Coordinates of C-alpha atoms in Angstrom, one line a residue:
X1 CA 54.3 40.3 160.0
X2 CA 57.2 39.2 157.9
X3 CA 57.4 41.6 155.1
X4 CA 60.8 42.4 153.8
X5 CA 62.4 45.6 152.0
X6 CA 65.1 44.7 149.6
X7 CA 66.8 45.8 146.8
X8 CA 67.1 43.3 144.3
X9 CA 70.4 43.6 142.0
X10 CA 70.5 42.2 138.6
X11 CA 73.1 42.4 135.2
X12 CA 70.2 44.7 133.7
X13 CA 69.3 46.4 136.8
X14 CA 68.0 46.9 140.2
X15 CA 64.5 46.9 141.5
X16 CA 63.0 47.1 145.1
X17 CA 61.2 44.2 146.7
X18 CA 58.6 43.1 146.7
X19 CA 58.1 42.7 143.4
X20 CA 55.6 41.1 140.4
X21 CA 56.7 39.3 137.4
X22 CA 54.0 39.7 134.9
X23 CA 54.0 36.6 132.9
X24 CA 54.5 36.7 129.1
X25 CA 53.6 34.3 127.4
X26 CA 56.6 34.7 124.4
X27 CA 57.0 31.3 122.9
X28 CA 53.6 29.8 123.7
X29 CA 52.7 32.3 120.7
X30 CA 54.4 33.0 117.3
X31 CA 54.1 36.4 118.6
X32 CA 53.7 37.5 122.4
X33 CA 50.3 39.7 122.7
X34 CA 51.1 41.2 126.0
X35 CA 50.7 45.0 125.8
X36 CA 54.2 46.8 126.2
X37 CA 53.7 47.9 129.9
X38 CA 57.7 48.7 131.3
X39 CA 57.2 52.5 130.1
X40 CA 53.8 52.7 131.2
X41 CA 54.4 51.8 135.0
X42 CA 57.8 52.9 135.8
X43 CA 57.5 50.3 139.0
X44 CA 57.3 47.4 137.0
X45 CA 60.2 46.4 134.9
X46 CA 60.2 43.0 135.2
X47 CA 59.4 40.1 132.9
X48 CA 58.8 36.3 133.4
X49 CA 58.8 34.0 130.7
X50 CA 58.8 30.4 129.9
X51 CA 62.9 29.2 128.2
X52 CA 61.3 26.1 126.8
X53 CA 58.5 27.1 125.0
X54 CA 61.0 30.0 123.4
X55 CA 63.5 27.5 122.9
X56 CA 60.8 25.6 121.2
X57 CA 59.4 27.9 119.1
X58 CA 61.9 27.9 116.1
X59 CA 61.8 30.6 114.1
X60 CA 61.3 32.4 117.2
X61 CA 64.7 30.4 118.6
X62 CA 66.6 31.0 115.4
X63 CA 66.2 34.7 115.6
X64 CA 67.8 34.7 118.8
X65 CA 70.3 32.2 118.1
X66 CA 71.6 35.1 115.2
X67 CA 72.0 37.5 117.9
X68 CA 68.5 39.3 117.8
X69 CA 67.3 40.0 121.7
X70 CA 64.3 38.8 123.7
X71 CA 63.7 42.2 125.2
X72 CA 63.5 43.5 121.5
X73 CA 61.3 40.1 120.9
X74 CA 59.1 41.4 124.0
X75 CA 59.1 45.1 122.8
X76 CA 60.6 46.3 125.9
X77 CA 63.4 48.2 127.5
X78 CA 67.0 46.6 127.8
X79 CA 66.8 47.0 131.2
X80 CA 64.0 44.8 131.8
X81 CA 64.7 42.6 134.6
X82 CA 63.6 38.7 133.5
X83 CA 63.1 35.7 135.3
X84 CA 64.0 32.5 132.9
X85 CA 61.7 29.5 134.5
X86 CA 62.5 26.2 132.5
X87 CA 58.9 25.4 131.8
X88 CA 58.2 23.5 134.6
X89 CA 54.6 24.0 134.7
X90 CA 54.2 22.4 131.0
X91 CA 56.1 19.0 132.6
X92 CA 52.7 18.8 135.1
X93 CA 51.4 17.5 131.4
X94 CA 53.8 16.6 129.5
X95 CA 57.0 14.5 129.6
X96 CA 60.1 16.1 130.5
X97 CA 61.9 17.0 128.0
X98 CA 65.2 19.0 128.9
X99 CA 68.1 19.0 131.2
X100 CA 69.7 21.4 134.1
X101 CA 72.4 22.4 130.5
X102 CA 70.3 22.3 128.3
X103 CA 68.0 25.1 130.1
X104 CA 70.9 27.1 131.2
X105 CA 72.0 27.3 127.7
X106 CA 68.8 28.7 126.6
X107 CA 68.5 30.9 130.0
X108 CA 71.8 32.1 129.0
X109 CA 70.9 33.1 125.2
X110 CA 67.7 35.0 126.2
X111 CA 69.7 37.0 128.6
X112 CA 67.7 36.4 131.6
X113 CA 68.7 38.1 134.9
X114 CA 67.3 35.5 136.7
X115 CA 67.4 31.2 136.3
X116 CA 64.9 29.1 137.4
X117 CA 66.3 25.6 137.7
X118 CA 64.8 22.5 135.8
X119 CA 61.4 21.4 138.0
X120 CA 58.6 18.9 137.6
X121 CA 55.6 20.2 139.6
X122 CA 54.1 17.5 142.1
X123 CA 50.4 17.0 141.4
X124 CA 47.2 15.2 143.3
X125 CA 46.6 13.1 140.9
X126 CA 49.4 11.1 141.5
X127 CA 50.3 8.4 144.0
X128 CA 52.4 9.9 147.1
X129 CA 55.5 7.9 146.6
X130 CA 56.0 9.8 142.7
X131 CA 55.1 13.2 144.1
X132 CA 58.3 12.4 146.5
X133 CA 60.2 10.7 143.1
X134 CA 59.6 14.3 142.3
X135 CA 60.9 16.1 145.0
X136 CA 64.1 14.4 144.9
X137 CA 65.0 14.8 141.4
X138 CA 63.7 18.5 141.4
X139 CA 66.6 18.6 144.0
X140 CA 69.2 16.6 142.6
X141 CA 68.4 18.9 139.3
X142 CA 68.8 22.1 141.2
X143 CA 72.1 21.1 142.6
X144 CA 73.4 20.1 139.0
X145 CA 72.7 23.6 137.5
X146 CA 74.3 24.9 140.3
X147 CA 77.9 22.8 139.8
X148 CA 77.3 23.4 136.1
X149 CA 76.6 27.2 136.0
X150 CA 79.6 30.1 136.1
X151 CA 78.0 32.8 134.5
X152 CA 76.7 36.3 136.7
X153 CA 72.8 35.5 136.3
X154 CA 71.2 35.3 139.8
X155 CA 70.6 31.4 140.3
X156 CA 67.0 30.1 141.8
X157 CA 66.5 27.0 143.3
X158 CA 62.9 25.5 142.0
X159 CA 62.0 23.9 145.5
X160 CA 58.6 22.0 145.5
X161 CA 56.5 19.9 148.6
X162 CA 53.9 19.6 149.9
X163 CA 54.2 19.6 153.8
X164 CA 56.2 22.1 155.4
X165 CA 59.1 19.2 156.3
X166 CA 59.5 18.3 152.9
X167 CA 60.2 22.8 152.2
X168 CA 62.6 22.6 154.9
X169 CA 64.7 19.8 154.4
X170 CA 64.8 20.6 150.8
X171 CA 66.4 24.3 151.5
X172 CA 68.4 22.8 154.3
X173 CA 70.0 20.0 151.4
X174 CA 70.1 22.7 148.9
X175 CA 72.1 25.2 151.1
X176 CA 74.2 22.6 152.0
X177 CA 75.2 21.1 148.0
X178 CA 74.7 23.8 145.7
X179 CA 75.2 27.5 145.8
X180 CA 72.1 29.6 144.7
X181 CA 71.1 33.4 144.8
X182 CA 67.5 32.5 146.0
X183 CA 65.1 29.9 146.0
X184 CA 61.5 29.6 143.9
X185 CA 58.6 27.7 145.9
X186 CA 56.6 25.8 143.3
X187 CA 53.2 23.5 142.7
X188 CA 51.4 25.9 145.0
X189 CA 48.9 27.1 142.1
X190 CA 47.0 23.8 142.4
X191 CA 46.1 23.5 146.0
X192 CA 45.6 27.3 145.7
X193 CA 42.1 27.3 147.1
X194 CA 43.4 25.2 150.3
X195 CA 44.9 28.4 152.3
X196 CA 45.8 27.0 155.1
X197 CA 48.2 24.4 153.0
X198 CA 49.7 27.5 151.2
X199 CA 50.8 30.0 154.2
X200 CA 52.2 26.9 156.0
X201 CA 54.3 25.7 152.8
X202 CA 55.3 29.4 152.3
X203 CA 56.2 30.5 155.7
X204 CA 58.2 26.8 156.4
X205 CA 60.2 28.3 153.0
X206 CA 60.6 31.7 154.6
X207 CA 62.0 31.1 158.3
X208 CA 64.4 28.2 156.3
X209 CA 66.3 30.9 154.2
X210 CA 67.4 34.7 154.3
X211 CA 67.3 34.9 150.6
X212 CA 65.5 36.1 148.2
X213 CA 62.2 33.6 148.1
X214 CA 59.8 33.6 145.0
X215 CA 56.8 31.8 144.4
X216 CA 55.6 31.0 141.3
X217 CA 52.3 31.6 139.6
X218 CA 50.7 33.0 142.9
X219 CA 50.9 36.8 141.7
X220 CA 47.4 37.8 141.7
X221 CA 45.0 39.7 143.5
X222 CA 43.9 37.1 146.7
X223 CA 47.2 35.8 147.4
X224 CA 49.3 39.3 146.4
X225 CA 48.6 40.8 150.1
X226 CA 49.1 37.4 151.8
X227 CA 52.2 36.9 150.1
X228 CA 53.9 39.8 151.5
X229 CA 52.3 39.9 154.7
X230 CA 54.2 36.4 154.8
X231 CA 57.1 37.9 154.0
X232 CA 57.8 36.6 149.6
X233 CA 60.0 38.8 148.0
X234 CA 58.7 38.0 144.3
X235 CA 56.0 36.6 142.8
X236 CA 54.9 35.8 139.1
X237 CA 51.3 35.7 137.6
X238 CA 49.4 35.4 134.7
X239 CA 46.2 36.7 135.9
X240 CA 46.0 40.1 134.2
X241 CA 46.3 37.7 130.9
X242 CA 44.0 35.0 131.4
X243 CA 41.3 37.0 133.1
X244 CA 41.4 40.0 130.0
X245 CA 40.6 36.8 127.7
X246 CA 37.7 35.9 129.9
X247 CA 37.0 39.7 129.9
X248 CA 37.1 39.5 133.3
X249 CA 37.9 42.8 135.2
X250 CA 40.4 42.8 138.5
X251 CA 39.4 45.1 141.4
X252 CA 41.4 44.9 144.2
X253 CA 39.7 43.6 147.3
X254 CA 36.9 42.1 145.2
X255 CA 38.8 39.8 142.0
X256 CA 37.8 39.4 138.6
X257 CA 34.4 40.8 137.7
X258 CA 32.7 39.6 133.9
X259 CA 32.2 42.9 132.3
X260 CA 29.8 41.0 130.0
X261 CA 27.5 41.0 133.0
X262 CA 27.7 45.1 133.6
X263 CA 25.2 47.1 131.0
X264 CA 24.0 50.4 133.0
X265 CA 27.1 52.1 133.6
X266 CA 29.2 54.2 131.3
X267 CA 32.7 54.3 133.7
X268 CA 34.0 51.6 135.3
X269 CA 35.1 52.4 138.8
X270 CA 38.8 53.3 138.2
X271 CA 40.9 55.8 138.0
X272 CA 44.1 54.1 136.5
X273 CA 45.7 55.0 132.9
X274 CA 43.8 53.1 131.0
X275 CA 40.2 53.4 132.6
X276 CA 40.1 56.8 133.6
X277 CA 38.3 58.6 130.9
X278 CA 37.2 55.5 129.0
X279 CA 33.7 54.0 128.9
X280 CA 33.3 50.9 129.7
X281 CA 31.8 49.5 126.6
X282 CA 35.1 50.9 125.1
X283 CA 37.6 48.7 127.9
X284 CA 35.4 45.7 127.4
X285 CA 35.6 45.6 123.5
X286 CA 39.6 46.2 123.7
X287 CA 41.5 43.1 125.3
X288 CA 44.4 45.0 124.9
X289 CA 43.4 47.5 127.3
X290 CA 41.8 45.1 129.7
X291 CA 45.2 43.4 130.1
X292 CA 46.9 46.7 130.8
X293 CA 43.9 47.3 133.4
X294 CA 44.5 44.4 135.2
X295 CA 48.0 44.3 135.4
X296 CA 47.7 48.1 136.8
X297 CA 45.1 46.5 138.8
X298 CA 48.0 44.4 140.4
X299 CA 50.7 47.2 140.8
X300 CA 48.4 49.5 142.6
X301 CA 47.7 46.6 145.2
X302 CA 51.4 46.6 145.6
X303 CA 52.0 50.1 145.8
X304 CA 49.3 50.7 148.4
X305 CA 51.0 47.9 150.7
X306 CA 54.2 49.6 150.3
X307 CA 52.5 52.8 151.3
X308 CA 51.0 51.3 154.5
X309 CA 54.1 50.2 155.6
X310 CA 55.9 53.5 154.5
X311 CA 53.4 55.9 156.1
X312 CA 53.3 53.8 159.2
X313 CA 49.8 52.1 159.0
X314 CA 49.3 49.1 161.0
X315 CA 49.2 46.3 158.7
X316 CA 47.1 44.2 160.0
X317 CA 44.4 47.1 160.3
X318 CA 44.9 47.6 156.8
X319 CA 44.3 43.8 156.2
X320 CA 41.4 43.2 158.0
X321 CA 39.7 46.2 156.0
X322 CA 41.2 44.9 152.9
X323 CA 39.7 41.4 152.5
X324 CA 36.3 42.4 154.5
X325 CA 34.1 42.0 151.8
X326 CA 35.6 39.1 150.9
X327 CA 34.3 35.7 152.6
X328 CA 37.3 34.1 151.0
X329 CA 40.0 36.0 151.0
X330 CA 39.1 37.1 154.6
X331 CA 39.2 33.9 155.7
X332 CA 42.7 33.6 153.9
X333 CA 44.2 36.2 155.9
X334 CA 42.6 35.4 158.9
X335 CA 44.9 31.7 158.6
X336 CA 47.9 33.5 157.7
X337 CA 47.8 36.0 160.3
X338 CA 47.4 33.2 163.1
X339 CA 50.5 31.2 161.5
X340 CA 52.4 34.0 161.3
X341 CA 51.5 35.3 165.2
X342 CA 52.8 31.9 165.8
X343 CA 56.4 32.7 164.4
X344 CA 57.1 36.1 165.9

């Protein structure tokens, strides 16, 4: 197993990792409708967020540009730690539209802890020889906001590939021409269902680099337990969101259940904040608490990991009890724990 401990120091705080990022989605709205969740799960005070689409948003923008704060936009604490991406996910279908400045001036503004650099995601449905376009100028980008940034922000390389070569030579280049605090691993979220692809892509990532590796958009329940078995020390989703708008619930071991489908049963099987002495027609009619559901749903998977390792539990154990009634996610572990046998 390759799960790390760290303590991850930022200008508006330190947190332990592993770690989520819930994703807000600020900007993409004239308002953000994510729940206020920092006071409500002490654990959790982190943030992602998109810099283009706030930068985008005007009126949004111009409140900020006249000195009013994104943690007061996001109606949270000041010591919220947030992760800046630039937006790279909107360039998988739309033209790119900013430069390495140009998003470390809006990074900077928002007051983000932590910088994602300027990415385009690769995609399958595009020939081989732009995906590797791609990868070059993701690289030659990341190196760029390196030589151009001077501020005390924690710097992360956006590093994307899709064979475990291409993740190694583009740390090994990185390492060597830029300076960064950690690095991100992207355009994993659409070859999600292809495991084995994944844990290879992730773990070549891991053994190439001490620091601080993130993945993006890879946050949620299947791949949370894989992720630190492999040894990621953040991770972002937006699963808790989009599954609350399908009025999906999250159970750990089991995913996202359609609560439209459940009628003879007046408690849902939970014992979290938000659940534990409501009915269940009462969850499913509120969105608002079905987002704070599943995003508890997502810190108590990482809290029990962190209490298997703390207590002593063999992981592994734990694991193979953990994705057993899953045909899926059983078989995702079962890949990962060979690959990572193969490493230590």
């Amino acid at each position: 197993m390759l799960y790390r401990k760290r303590t991850l120091q930022s200008q508006h705080g330190e947190v332990e990792t592993p770690i989520l990022f819930p994703v807000r989605n600020i900007g993409k709205r004239s308002t953000d409708n994510t729940p206020e969740y920092t006071k409500e799960i002490p654990d959790l005070p982190t943030a992602m967020v998109n810099a283009r689409a706030i930068r985008q948003r005007d009126t949004q923008w111009q409140r900020i540009q006249d000195g009013h704060s994104l943690r007061s936009e996001l109606g949270v604490t000041d010591s919220t730690i947030v992760f800046a991406d630039s937006g790279g996910f909107d360039f998988a279908s739309e033209k790119l539209d900013t430069t390495p400045k140009k998003s470390l001036e809006t990074q900077e503004a928002i007051d983000a802890d932590i910088l994602g650099t300027v990415d385009v995601p690769l995609s399958r449905e595009v020939r081989e020889h732009e995906n590797n376009r791609r990868v070059r100028e993701n690289l030659e980008r990341a190196v760029t906001a390196s030589e151009l940034y001077t501020g005390n922000s924690l710097l992360f390389a956006s590093v994307h590939g899709y064979d475990p070569e291409t993740i190694r030579n583009g740390i090994s280049y990185l390492e060597k021409h830029g300076e960064f605090d950690g690095y991100a691993l992207g355009s994993l979220v659409p070859i999600r269902t292809d495991y084995k692809k994944v844990t290879k892509l992730i773990l070549a990532a891991r053994r190439s680099t001490e620091k601080h590796l993130h993945v993006y958009g890879l946050g949620g329940l299947v791949y949370q337990p894989l992720l630190l078995y492999c040894g990621v020390d953040s991770f972002d989703s937006s699963a808790f969101i989009r599954s609350a708008g399908n009025r999906n619930y999250l159970i750990p071991g089991f995913g996202g259940r359609e609560l439209r489908k459940i009628q003879d049963l007046t408690y849902l099987p939970c014992a979290c904040p938000v659940c534990h002495n409501r009915t269940l027609n009462d969850v499913r009619e509120d969105r608002d608490a079905l987002v704070m559901h599943n995003l508890w749903a997502l810190t108590l998977e990482l809290r029990r990991f962190r209490y298997m390792i703390e207590a002593g539990e063999d992981i592994e154990t734990y694991l193979d009890l953990r994705f057993r009634g899953n045909d899926v996610t059983a078989r995702a572990y079962k890949i990962a724990k060979q690959q990572v046998r193969r490493l230590t």
